[in-house]
XYZ file of C-alpha atoms in Angstrom:
688
model
C 147.248 -96.166 29.234
C 144.910 -98.510 27.384
C 142.606 -98.740 30.425
C 142.467 -94.955 30.729
C 141.560 -94.594 27.064
C 138.862 -97.254 27.405
C 137.451 -95.570 30.490
C 137.430 -92.195 28.779
C 135.671 -93.648 25.726
C 133.009 -95.307 27.880
C 132.470 -92.095 29.832
C 132.088 -90.022 26.664
C 129.711 -92.476 24.959
C 127.696 -92.922 28.162
C 127.431 -89.172 28.702
C 126.357 -88.697 25.068
C 123.635 -91.358 25.416
C 122.454 -89.946 28.752
C 122.359 -86.492 27.176
C 120.205 -87.877 24.378
C 117.737 -89.201 26.950
C 117.691 -85.902 28.860
C 117.200 -83.737 25.767
C 114.311 -85.814 24.404
C 112.091 -85.906 27.465
C 109.067 -84.349 25.730
C 109.099 -86.524 22.617
C 109.505 -90.242 21.901
C 113.072 -91.484 22.230
C 114.816 -94.433 20.659
C 115.438 -97.419 22.920
C 119.053 -97.529 21.700
C 119.805 -94.411 23.777
C 118.773 -96.298 26.917
C 120.630 -99.502 26.031
C 123.838 -97.596 25.225
C 123.726 -95.515 28.404
C 123.072 -98.609 30.524
C 125.946 -100.645 29.069
C 128.403 -97.775 29.559
C 127.295 -97.212 33.170
C 127.682 -100.903 34.057
C 131.089 -101.220 32.411
C 132.374 -98.075 34.126
C 131.071 -99.243 37.486
C 132.636 -102.679 37.102
C 135.942 -101.431 35.728
C 136.584 -98.649 38.245
C 134.267 -98.640 41.291
C 134.212 -102.415 41.760
C 137.978 -102.607 41.256
C 138.534 -99.889 43.878
C 136.263 -101.661 46.380
C 138.037 -104.972 45.756
C 141.489 -103.455 46.279
C 140.950 -100.844 48.989
C 137.752 -101.665 50.898
C 137.811 -105.461 50.926
C 141.544 -105.996 50.377
C 140.860 -109.071 48.268
C 143.752 -111.504 48.469
C 144.009 -114.200 45.746
C 146.665 -116.019 47.786
C 144.168 -116.690 50.592
C 142.521 -120.119 50.599
C 138.731 -119.986 50.267
C 136.354 -122.311 52.155
C 135.702 -124.139 48.875
C 139.367 -125.200 48.967
C 139.836 -125.629 52.724
C 136.526 -127.411 53.386
C 136.177 -129.206 50.066
C 133.808 -132.138 50.619
C 132.677 -132.734 47.051
C 129.093 -131.863 47.968
C 128.555 -128.363 49.405
C 132.092 -126.917 49.322
C 133.604 -127.384 45.860
C 136.210 -125.150 44.134
C 134.425 -124.186 40.921
C 135.442 -122.312 37.804
C 134.544 -118.622 38.005
C 132.360 -118.740 34.876
C 130.266 -121.572 36.295
C 129.908 -119.785 39.641
C 128.905 -116.637 37.775
C 126.200 -118.579 35.904
C 124.915 -120.216 39.072
C 124.827 -116.945 40.990
C 123.064 -115.093 38.184
C 120.478 -117.866 37.806
C 119.792 -117.779 41.541
C 119.357 -114.003 41.883
C 117.586 -113.238 38.588
C 114.015 -113.988 39.624
C 110.853 -112.144 38.561
C 111.795 -108.901 40.298
C 113.871 -107.375 37.473
C 110.984 -108.101 35.101
C 107.866 -107.261 37.101
C 109.156 -104.327 39.180
C 110.262 -102.102 36.266
C 107.036 -102.923 34.423
C 104.855 -101.791 37.328
C 106.996 -98.716 37.988
C 106.421 -97.617 34.383
C 103.162 -96.028 35.597
C 105.408 -93.119 36.712
C 107.002 -92.935 33.222
C 110.220 -94.471 32.001
C 112.656 -91.959 33.540
C 112.311 -92.495 37.338
C 112.659 -96.252 37.033
C 115.580 -96.023 34.629
C 117.543 -93.676 36.893
C 116.983 -95.848 39.958
C 117.914 -99.040 38.116
C 121.229 -97.596 36.928
C 122.286 -95.602 39.998
C 120.852 -98.041 42.524
C 122.600 -101.033 41.003
C 126.054 -99.501 40.448
C 126.294 -97.783 43.847
C 124.072 -100.035 45.953
C 122.933 -103.430 44.717
C 126.192 -104.529 43.085
C 128.145 -103.303 46.118
C 125.898 -105.188 48.545
C 126.199 -108.451 46.617
C 129.977 -108.179 46.235
C 130.683 -107.205 49.851
C 128.381 -109.843 51.386
C 129.869 -112.502 49.101
C 133.428 -111.671 50.221
C 132.504 -111.430 53.909
C 130.721 -114.785 53.783
C 133.623 -116.349 51.862
C 136.013 -115.292 54.639
C 133.652 -116.759 57.239
C 133.411 -120.289 55.889
C 130.307 -119.538 53.830
C 128.159 -118.454 56.770
C 124.625 -117.221 56.068
C 123.513 -113.633 56.571
C 121.700 -114.537 59.784
C 124.726 -116.375 61.140
C 127.014 -113.434 60.352
C 124.589 -111.049 62.052
C 124.548 -113.265 65.132
C 128.324 -113.735 65.197
C 129.330 -110.134 64.493
C 126.512 -108.098 66.062
C 125.022 -110.396 68.684
C 122.237 -112.951 69.226
C 119.429 -110.370 69.128
C 120.559 -108.922 65.806
C 120.929 -112.436 64.428
C 117.399 -113.399 65.494
C 115.983 -110.229 63.941
C 117.795 -110.986 60.679
C 116.495 -114.575 60.651
C 112.910 -113.530 61.364
C 113.042 -110.799 58.719
C 114.389 -113.290 56.194
C 111.587 -115.757 56.915
C 108.911 -113.078 56.494
C 110.310 -111.919 53.169
C 110.387 -115.503 51.876
C 106.676 -115.822 52.686
C 105.789 -112.529 50.986
C 108.074 -113.273 48.026
C 106.504 -116.681 47.430
C 102.981 -115.237 47.570
C 103.850 -112.557 45.004
C 105.462 -115.130 42.716
C 102.378 -117.300 42.921
C 100.106 -114.343 42.148
C 102.120 -113.418 39.049
C 101.889 -117.005 37.755
C 98.136 -117.165 38.429
C 97.508 -113.912 36.558
C 99.500 -115.209 33.586
C 97.542 -118.491 33.374
C 94.081 -117.094 34.210
C 91.687 -117.848 31.308
C 94.664 -118.633 29.044
C 94.594 -122.305 27.968
C 97.784 -121.863 25.924
C 99.741 -120.428 28.854
C 98.299 -122.950 31.308
C 99.064 -125.958 29.095
C 102.590 -124.688 28.395
C 103.435 -124.035 32.037
C 102.006 -127.393 33.110
C 104.094 -129.044 30.402
C 107.341 -127.629 31.803
C 106.864 -129.570 35.065
C 107.263 -133.071 33.556
C 110.053 -131.661 31.360
C 112.066 -130.813 34.486
C 111.252 -134.188 36.076
C 112.406 -136.057 32.972
C 115.698 -134.142 32.891
C 116.234 -134.871 36.590
C 115.615 -138.605 36.100
C 117.770 -138.620 32.947
C 120.782 -137.246 34.816
C 120.216 -139.239 38.000
C 119.100 -142.672 36.819
C 119.027 -143.097 33.072
C 122.211 -141.407 31.767
C 124.265 -140.102 34.712
C 126.819 -137.472 33.747
C 125.419 -136.901 30.251
C 124.877 -133.181 30.792
C 124.862 -132.184 27.115
C 122.317 -134.846 26.248
C 120.090 -133.814 29.161
C 120.398 -130.147 28.170
C 119.335 -130.786 24.587
C 116.491 -133.010 25.791
C 115.297 -130.411 28.298
C 115.338 -127.542 25.793
C 113.476 -129.692 23.267
C 110.835 -130.656 25.850
C 110.324 -127.051 26.929
C 109.870 -125.890 23.329
C 107.555 -128.858 22.726
C 105.448 -127.717 25.688
C 105.173 -124.281 24.066
C 104.037 -125.716 20.711
C 101.713 -128.205 22.404
C 100.116 -125.349 24.323
C 99.306 -123.632 21.042
C 97.817 -126.846 19.693
C 95.638 -127.231 22.799
C 94.425 -123.646 22.445
C 93.120 -124.387 18.938
C 91.226 -127.571 19.909
C 87.712 -126.584 21.094
C 87.151 -129.925 22.761
C 90.397 -129.746 24.770
C 91.030 -126.072 25.482
C 88.199 -125.898 28.036
C 90.098 -128.421 30.185
C 92.868 -125.809 30.549
C 90.673 -122.724 30.960
C 90.582 -121.823 34.665
C 89.685 -118.924 36.901
C 92.130 -117.553 39.447
C 91.145 -119.595 42.524
C 91.665 -123.102 41.022
C 94.978 -121.953 39.593
C 96.005 -120.674 43.032
C 95.226 -124.126 44.456
C 97.437 -125.677 41.766
C 100.316 -123.294 42.526
C 100.021 -123.995 46.271
C 100.024 -127.756 45.638
C 102.983 -127.427 43.305
C 104.918 -125.451 45.913
C 104.332 -128.165 48.512
C 105.486 -130.924 46.168
C 108.564 -128.929 45.155
C 109.529 -128.479 48.812
C 109.390 -132.185 49.692
C 110.754 -133.767 46.487
C 114.508 -134.476 46.235
C 116.387 -131.458 44.936
C 117.813 -133.417 41.991
C 114.350 -134.385 40.737
C 112.732 -130.960 40.219
C 114.567 -127.948 41.685
C 118.005 -128.479 40.121
C 116.854 -129.348 36.567
C 114.298 -126.521 36.555
C 116.976 -124.009 37.623
C 119.306 -125.377 34.963
C 116.729 -125.076 32.174
C 115.602 -121.633 33.314
C 119.185 -120.334 33.040
C 119.273 -121.135 29.326
C 115.903 -119.451 28.831
C 116.987 -116.332 30.728
C 120.236 -115.761 28.901
C 118.897 -116.824 25.511
C 115.833 -114.598 25.702
C 117.757 -111.541 26.890
C 120.235 -112.021 24.056
C 117.351 -112.270 21.586
C 115.835 -109.075 22.971
C 119.140 -107.222 22.737
C 119.631 -108.300 19.116
C 116.023 -107.387 18.261
C 116.406 -103.911 19.770
C 119.596 -103.362 17.784
C 117.789 -104.424 14.607
C 114.534 -102.524 15.124
C 115.577 -99.643 17.467
C 111.963 -99.222 18.714
C 110.562 -95.956 20.022
C 109.623 -95.570 23.700
C 105.958 -94.525 23.764
C 105.520 -94.001 27.498
C 106.252 -90.393 28.582
C 109.338 -89.709 30.662
C 107.004 -88.690 33.502
C 103.262 -89.289 33.823
C 100.694 -87.490 35.952
C 100.731 -90.481 38.301
C 103.953 -89.330 39.988
C 101.572 -87.598 42.418
C 100.426 -90.938 43.843
C 97.159 -91.358 41.927
C 98.398 -94.278 39.804
C 96.030 -97.147 38.956
C 98.556 -99.965 39.393
C 99.426 -99.076 43.001
C 99.061 -96.047 45.243
C 101.934 -93.836 46.316
C 104.047 -90.985 44.995
C 107.148 -91.508 42.914
C 109.128 -90.926 46.131
C 109.443 -93.315 47.852
C 107.498 -95.918 45.902
C 109.623 -96.162 42.769
C 112.479 -97.284 45.050
C 110.529 -100.171 46.547
C 108.611 -101.111 43.412
C 111.941 -101.714 41.660
C 113.893 -103.768 44.162
C 115.512 -106.567 42.141
C 117.430 -104.867 39.357
C 118.551 -102.024 41.629
C 119.014 -103.171 45.249
C 117.639 -106.497 46.457
C 117.972 -108.006 49.899
C 117.134 -111.440 48.495
C 120.517 -111.420 46.746
C 122.272 -111.297 50.118
C 120.807 -114.725 50.891
C 122.412 -116.149 47.757
C 125.681 -114.263 48.294
C 125.859 -115.836 51.766
C 124.393 -119.187 50.714
C 125.692 -121.507 48.015
C 127.920 -119.067 46.076
C 130.634 -118.489 48.750
C 130.999 -122.266 49.049
C 131.966 -122.479 45.361
C 134.402 -119.553 45.051
C 137.865 -120.972 44.276
C 139.707 -117.628 44.541
C 138.879 -114.320 46.193
C 139.724 -112.668 42.874
C 136.492 -114.186 41.486
C 134.316 -112.236 43.955
C 134.271 -109.112 41.815
C 132.973 -110.934 38.736
C 130.470 -113.099 40.594
C 129.167 -110.510 43.062
C 129.332 -107.194 41.205
C 129.197 -108.558 37.657
C 126.165 -110.814 37.987
C 124.159 -108.079 39.718
C 125.075 -105.675 36.902
C 123.799 -108.241 34.396
C 120.543 -108.627 36.347
C 120.183 -104.854 36.353
C 120.549 -104.906 32.564
C 117.681 -107.419 32.473
C 115.613 -104.835 34.380
C 116.499 -102.198 31.775
C 115.356 -104.539 28.995
C 112.108 -105.182 30.850
C 111.521 -101.443 31.229
C 112.048 -100.961 27.489
C 109.674 -103.821 26.625
C 106.952 -102.368 28.859
C 107.281 -98.737 27.800
C 107.289 -99.299 24.051
C 103.595 -100.222 24.326
C 101.010 -97.522 23.771
C 100.364 -96.110 27.269
C 96.643 -96.769 26.912
C 97.324 -100.428 26.157
C 99.806 -100.636 29.037
C 97.272 -99.344 31.564
C 94.423 -101.444 30.114
C 96.454 -104.611 30.683
C 97.814 -103.752 34.129
C 94.878 -101.950 35.811
C 92.521 -104.068 37.895
C 88.810 -104.225 37.155
C 88.094 -102.636 40.519
C 90.047 -99.555 39.409
C 88.998 -98.948 35.794
C 85.726 -100.862 35.546
C 84.629 -104.440 35.054
C 83.671 -104.131 31.353
C 85.942 -103.320 28.397
C 83.846 -100.247 27.567
C 84.167 -98.891 31.113
C 87.907 -99.595 31.205
C 88.723 -97.801 27.932
C 86.531 -94.860 28.952
C 88.403 -94.478 32.246
C 91.870 -94.903 30.737
C 91.160 -92.561 27.818
C 90.007 -89.999 30.358
C 93.530 -90.036 31.818
C 94.886 -88.806 28.482
C 95.999 -92.238 27.213
C 93.548 -93.142 24.421
C 92.722 -96.796 23.826
C 89.740 -98.537 22.247
C 87.939 -101.825 22.773
C 88.671 -102.771 19.159
C 92.376 -102.086 19.652
C 92.505 -104.343 22.699
C 90.503 -107.087 20.946
C 92.855 -107.034 17.958
C 95.894 -107.150 20.251
C 94.466 -110.067 22.232
C 93.714 -111.963 19.031
C 97.247 -111.345 17.765
C 98.632 -112.726 21.027
C 96.354 -115.777 20.969
C 94.358 -114.640 24.002
C 90.655 -114.067 24.606
C 91.261 -110.818 26.459
C 94.140 -108.768 27.825
C 92.069 -106.487 30.057
C 92.921 -106.489 33.783
C 95.819 -108.953 33.479
C 97.527 -107.421 36.489
C 100.958 -108.366 37.794
C 103.203 -106.915 35.094
C 104.041 -110.239 33.424
C 101.323 -110.191 30.694
C 102.101 -106.629 29.569
C 105.812 -107.439 29.609
C 105.120 -110.490 27.429
C 103.188 -108.301 24.974
C 106.112 -105.873 24.801
C 108.633 -108.672 24.342
C 106.471 -110.248 21.623
C 106.303 -106.898 19.827
C 110.107 -106.572 19.850
C 110.788 -110.177 18.856
C 107.994 -110.208 16.264
C 109.352 -107.094 14.579
C 112.699 -108.818 14.060
C 111.864 -112.486 13.667
C 108.344 -112.628 12.196
C 105.183 -110.670 12.982
C 103.097 -113.598 11.779
C 104.244 -115.485 14.864
C 103.169 -112.895 17.449
C 101.040 -115.385 19.376
C 103.963 -117.797 19.538
C 106.352 -115.052 20.679
C 103.849 -113.884 23.327
C 103.510 -117.340 24.835
C 107.247 -117.906 24.541
C 107.673 -114.758 26.663
C 105.033 -116.047 29.094
C 106.883 -119.342 29.389
C 110.194 -117.476 29.780
C 108.747 -115.576 32.741
C 106.858 -118.470 34.306
C 109.647 -121.059 34.169
C 112.107 -119.128 36.275
C 109.380 -117.606 38.459
C 108.433 -121.161 39.397
C 112.134 -121.960 39.857
C 112.419 -119.157 42.415
C 109.151 -120.336 43.994
C 110.721 -123.792 44.371
C 113.872 -122.417 45.960
C 112.044 -119.901 48.155
C 109.708 -122.532 49.584
C 112.606 -124.889 50.260
C 114.704 -122.173 51.932
C 111.697 -121.195 54.040
C 111.247 -124.822 55.009
C 114.873 -124.989 56.222
C 114.367 -121.824 58.300
C 111.205 -123.183 59.890
C 112.900 -126.485 60.683
C 115.711 -124.552 62.364
C 113.194 -122.661 64.519
C 111.077 -125.750 65.252
C 114.203 -127.598 66.336
C 114.373 -125.317 69.381
C 110.953 -126.654 70.440
C 111.697 -130.321 69.755
C 115.117 -131.360 68.487
C 113.961 -133.965 65.887
C 111.984 -131.233 64.088
C 115.276 -129.469 63.395
C 116.636 -132.408 61.377
C 116.246 -131.329 57.763
C 116.311 -134.934 56.507
C 113.657 -136.308 58.908
C 110.598 -136.784 56.715
C 107.890 -135.919 59.294
C 109.696 -132.627 59.918
C 110.001 -132.061 56.166
C 106.251 -132.541 55.689
C 105.284 -130.362 58.674
C 107.624 -127.457 57.870
C 106.715 -127.566 54.182
C 103.003 -127.497 54.981
C 103.453 -124.551 57.359
C 105.545 -122.596 54.842
C 103.220 -123.260 51.911
C 100.186 -122.530 54.079
C 101.651 -119.160 55.100
C 102.355 -117.870 51.575
C 99.322 -119.697 50.190
C 97.071 -117.627 52.444
C 98.475 -114.348 51.101
C 98.179 -115.723 47.556
C 94.520 -116.650 48.033
C 93.634 -113.219 49.372
C 95.480 -111.696 46.436
C 93.541 -113.639 43.797
C 90.136 -112.789 45.285
C 90.989 -109.086 45.540
C 88.911 -107.256 42.870
C 91.766 -104.760 42.416
C 94.081 -107.542 41.300
C 95.986 -108.178 44.544
C 99.279 -106.969 43.101
C 98.601 -103.376 44.219
C 98.826 -104.556 47.832
C 101.246 -107.485 47.653
C 103.941 -105.969 45.420
C 104.545 -102.870 47.597
C 104.631 -105.169 50.630
C 107.154 -107.383 48.847
C 109.223 -104.355 47.830
C 109.272 -102.997 51.376
C 110.277 -106.349 52.880
C 112.922 -106.979 50.220
C 114.507 -103.567 50.650
C 114.434 -103.959 54.419
C 116.332 -107.212 54.036
C 118.847 -105.244 51.950
C 119.080 -102.801 54.842
C 119.803 -105.676 57.210
C 122.522 -106.985 54.873
C 124.127 -103.551 54.490
C 123.988 -103.078 58.275
C 125.847 -106.340 58.824
C 128.425 -105.359 56.189
C 128.939 -101.907 57.699
C 129.352 -103.330 61.193
C 131.939 -105.858 60.025
C 133.944 -103.221 58.138
C 134.059 -100.954 61.200
C 134.959 -103.828 63.522
C 137.788 -104.770 61.157
C 139.283 -101.275 61.520
C 138.196 -100.105 58.062
C 135.771 -97.417 59.180
C 137.138 -94.905 56.653
C 135.793 -97.186 53.894
C 132.516 -98.116 55.591
C 130.697 -95.368 53.680
C 130.510 -97.637 50.624
C 127.889 -99.671 52.487
C 126.708 -97.049 55.000
C 125.509 -94.574 52.344
C 123.354 -97.129 50.465
C 122.100 -98.286 53.872
C 121.063 -94.740 54.807
C 119.150 -94.335 51.546
C 117.458 -97.741 51.789
C 116.491 -97.099 55.417
C 115.039 -93.686 54.467
C 112.929 -94.826 51.513
C 111.699 -98.077 53.060
C 110.788 -96.486 56.376
C 108.962 -93.672 54.581
C 107.125 -96.136 52.345
C 106.244 -98.371 55.299
C 104.927 -95.402 57.306
C 102.731 -94.307 54.417
C 101.461 -97.847 53.754
C 100.483 -98.255 57.384
C 99.397 -94.785 58.499
C 98.200 -92.892 55.407
C 94.547 -91.805 55.712
C 94.140 -92.292 51.944
C 92.388 -95.679 51.422
C 94.216 -96.120 48.113
C 97.516 -96.083 49.970
C 97.118 -96.795 53.671
C 96.381 -100.415 54.575
C 94.511 -99.591 57.778
C 92.564 -96.797 56.057
C 91.582 -99.176 53.242
C 90.454 -101.792 55.745
C 88.396 -99.240 57.677
C 86.745 -97.904 54.507
C 85.869 -101.396 53.298
C 84.565 -102.343 56.748
C 82.321 -99.265 56.766
C 80.878 -100.043 53.342
C 80.372 -103.686 54.311
C 78.530 -102.752 57.505
C 76.331 -100.295 55.596
C 75.489 -102.846 52.912
C 76.979 -100.703 50.133
C 79.110 -103.429 48.527
C 78.000 -105.475 45.514
C 77.195 -109.102 46.410
C 80.371 -110.610 44.904
C 82.607 -108.203 46.840
C 80.591 -108.485 50.048
C 81.249 -112.215 49.949
C 85.025 -111.765 50.296
C 85.027 -108.458 52.212
C 85.722 -109.947 55.698
C 88.810 -111.752 54.378
C 90.054 -108.657 52.558
C 89.560 -106.500 55.648
C 91.469 -108.940 57.841
C 94.268 -109.321 55.318
C 94.768 -105.569 54.851
C 95.132 -105.152 58.595
C 97.459 -108.164 58.743
C 99.595 -106.645 55.967
C 99.756 -103.429 57.961
C 101.055 -105.198 61.043
C 103.536 -107.224 58.969
C 104.881 -103.962 57.537
C 105.193 -102.553 61.056
C 107.091 -105.646 62.268
C 109.470 -105.517 59.295
C 110.239 -101.861 59.973
C 110.929 -102.612 63.625
C 113.263 -105.489 62.679
C 115.227 -103.295 60.287
C 115.789 -100.561 62.850
C 116.609 -103.090 65.549
C 119.458 -104.401 63.379
C 120.591 -100.860 62.445
C 120.701 -99.780 66.084
C 122.551 -102.960 67.026
C 125.080 -102.207 64.280
C 125.492 -98.620 65.515
C 126.070 -99.931 69.040
C 128.871 -102.149 67.752
C 130.404 -99.293 65.756
C 130.351 -96.908 68.718
C 131.995 -99.475 70.964
C 134.661 -100.116 68.318
C 135.422 -96.401 67.909
C 135.629 -95.935 71.685
C 137.905 -98.940 72.085
C 135.412 -100.890 74.230
C 135.313 -104.715 74.284
C 133.424 -106.427 71.439
C 132.477 -109.938 70.422
C 135.361 -111.624 68.644
C 135.070 -111.573 64.871
C 134.188 -114.787 63.067
C 136.595 -114.392 60.138
C 138.552 -117.572 59.470
C 142.330 -117.283 59.980
C 144.506 -116.766 56.937
C 145.646 -119.891 55.200
C 147.717 -119.832 52.024
C 146.020 -121.262 48.977
C 147.680 -124.310 47.495
C 145.161 -124.251 44.674
C 146.250 -120.784 43.507
C 149.866 -121.755 43.868
C 149.336 -124.821 41.688
C 147.544 -122.707 39.090
C 150.377 -120.162 39.088
C 152.962 -122.925 38.783
C 151.163 -124.406 35.794
C 151.049 -121.020 34.095
C 147.262 -120.732 34.419
């Protein structure tokens, strides 16, 4: 009875908040409406839909021994408390996507992105993460590619592996581009971000060599060092003789990021990757809590319209109509294929009871989706003119401040040069024009919220705190992505020469790391020399590849459910799969084949090639035109390959399903046989 009353209360409050959003579409709304609606939607989804999936679709059995118990080796397979697994899983999946994607999608207005974040997460993203986590847990923690190979066949498995490798390359390039755009001509940001690297190294050495096991001491030391880096960055910015040493253009910063990625891939995991992930988790949760408290205290007004004129595809941040591009621009936070790699990676090796799968899989994705909602609020409370001035590339609105404000004001979003200068000064920056990538405008929005609650006189400090908050865990994901890509390459290279497949053989480590970093470093370099900011090409490509990986994961899940005789419940993964396949295929087709140069990659390459041949390009753009032309065509072919891989896996899954329905022979399933859990029995006997 109590649960029914709670569910009814949540439904009523959520419906009231959603009604408030719907009825105020033509005037500014309070951010509290959005926060309230989001919390109610997540709680309802977790309490009812996730519980139904756990009981009926997955038939979760707490008495069944997990691989963490059966294969416990004290290193990879370790039964771990559900709260710790939840924290690890959330830290691993909550990369830059839930921050950058909603910020970029705000060019359509706040409403399309908000609807997709809420509906996509509750019915798609959370379901994918939970189902893949359970399926991997019952298959000894096998990866997504291994499950595809075992359950569908070797061809489907190879397609899944290749698709995963491509997305890791694109993901790493986008992460690098976001970091570069944050640090570009910002000595404070550059000094702060550089300072976090030795902070992570010191924490790693502290735990490994100096004070092993002293986790609390290392935590306090790491937090203090990170905050010291933030303050030291501000000091550097106010020292004329020093600040120039940290004032860089995009290309040198790209070289630094590439070099950092290589070092992160070859260093021991305990020295840099693990401590950086650990510190970034505290920053993530702490900052989101601060934002939530600040919104409750200040209840800011959303200034961005519910819908803008750019829903027609004429947006300055990236080309494409609201359908299908809002669904690929916001990937993480709604549905993210990258999460399937984590749900079939380390997390299933830590689950001590199948009953924890609901909290870890569905719950952590719901929390990441809430982060996306907070990012959307932070971006849309800015004046629209300011938002577009920060996020639009110089090649779109003009290279000078006067030209940019003239163009943006002409769209119906007034902004002035003086307004932007005052804002930049308040944030401790020289300029905020053309800081593409979403992260700078998000930092401005976060600083505005935090400053309103905890001191407007510290706006510059709050801005660079937000920058550090974004950069620290972006670099953490860059570390992990490069390392995962290195493992994949070593696996492939091992088929050519067996020693190259040994992940601990140092020559193989160096070669695979160099190849991986070189691959995403190339895309990063082309992005930073793009006069339109690079993000307008790379982010849609990342979104398409990420959603296609989600399609691969949902295909594997659907195939396994049908093979297991649960075809009546397979719609819980088949319906999200159908939607993801529709929007990503449509977006990919438009990105490749559209005759509009603002949208189609081949059309853009052809237009640029024509202008270059006719000598119509300014000298600085003519210098990089051949590289841009080649890269746009390469991006087009990459998009085509990703689409083909997705449909290859879908068709392979349909083949398996048809054979199962017709009673034809199939490959044996890879699910481990049932074994009773002694761990759960001991816990029950102790009254736990």
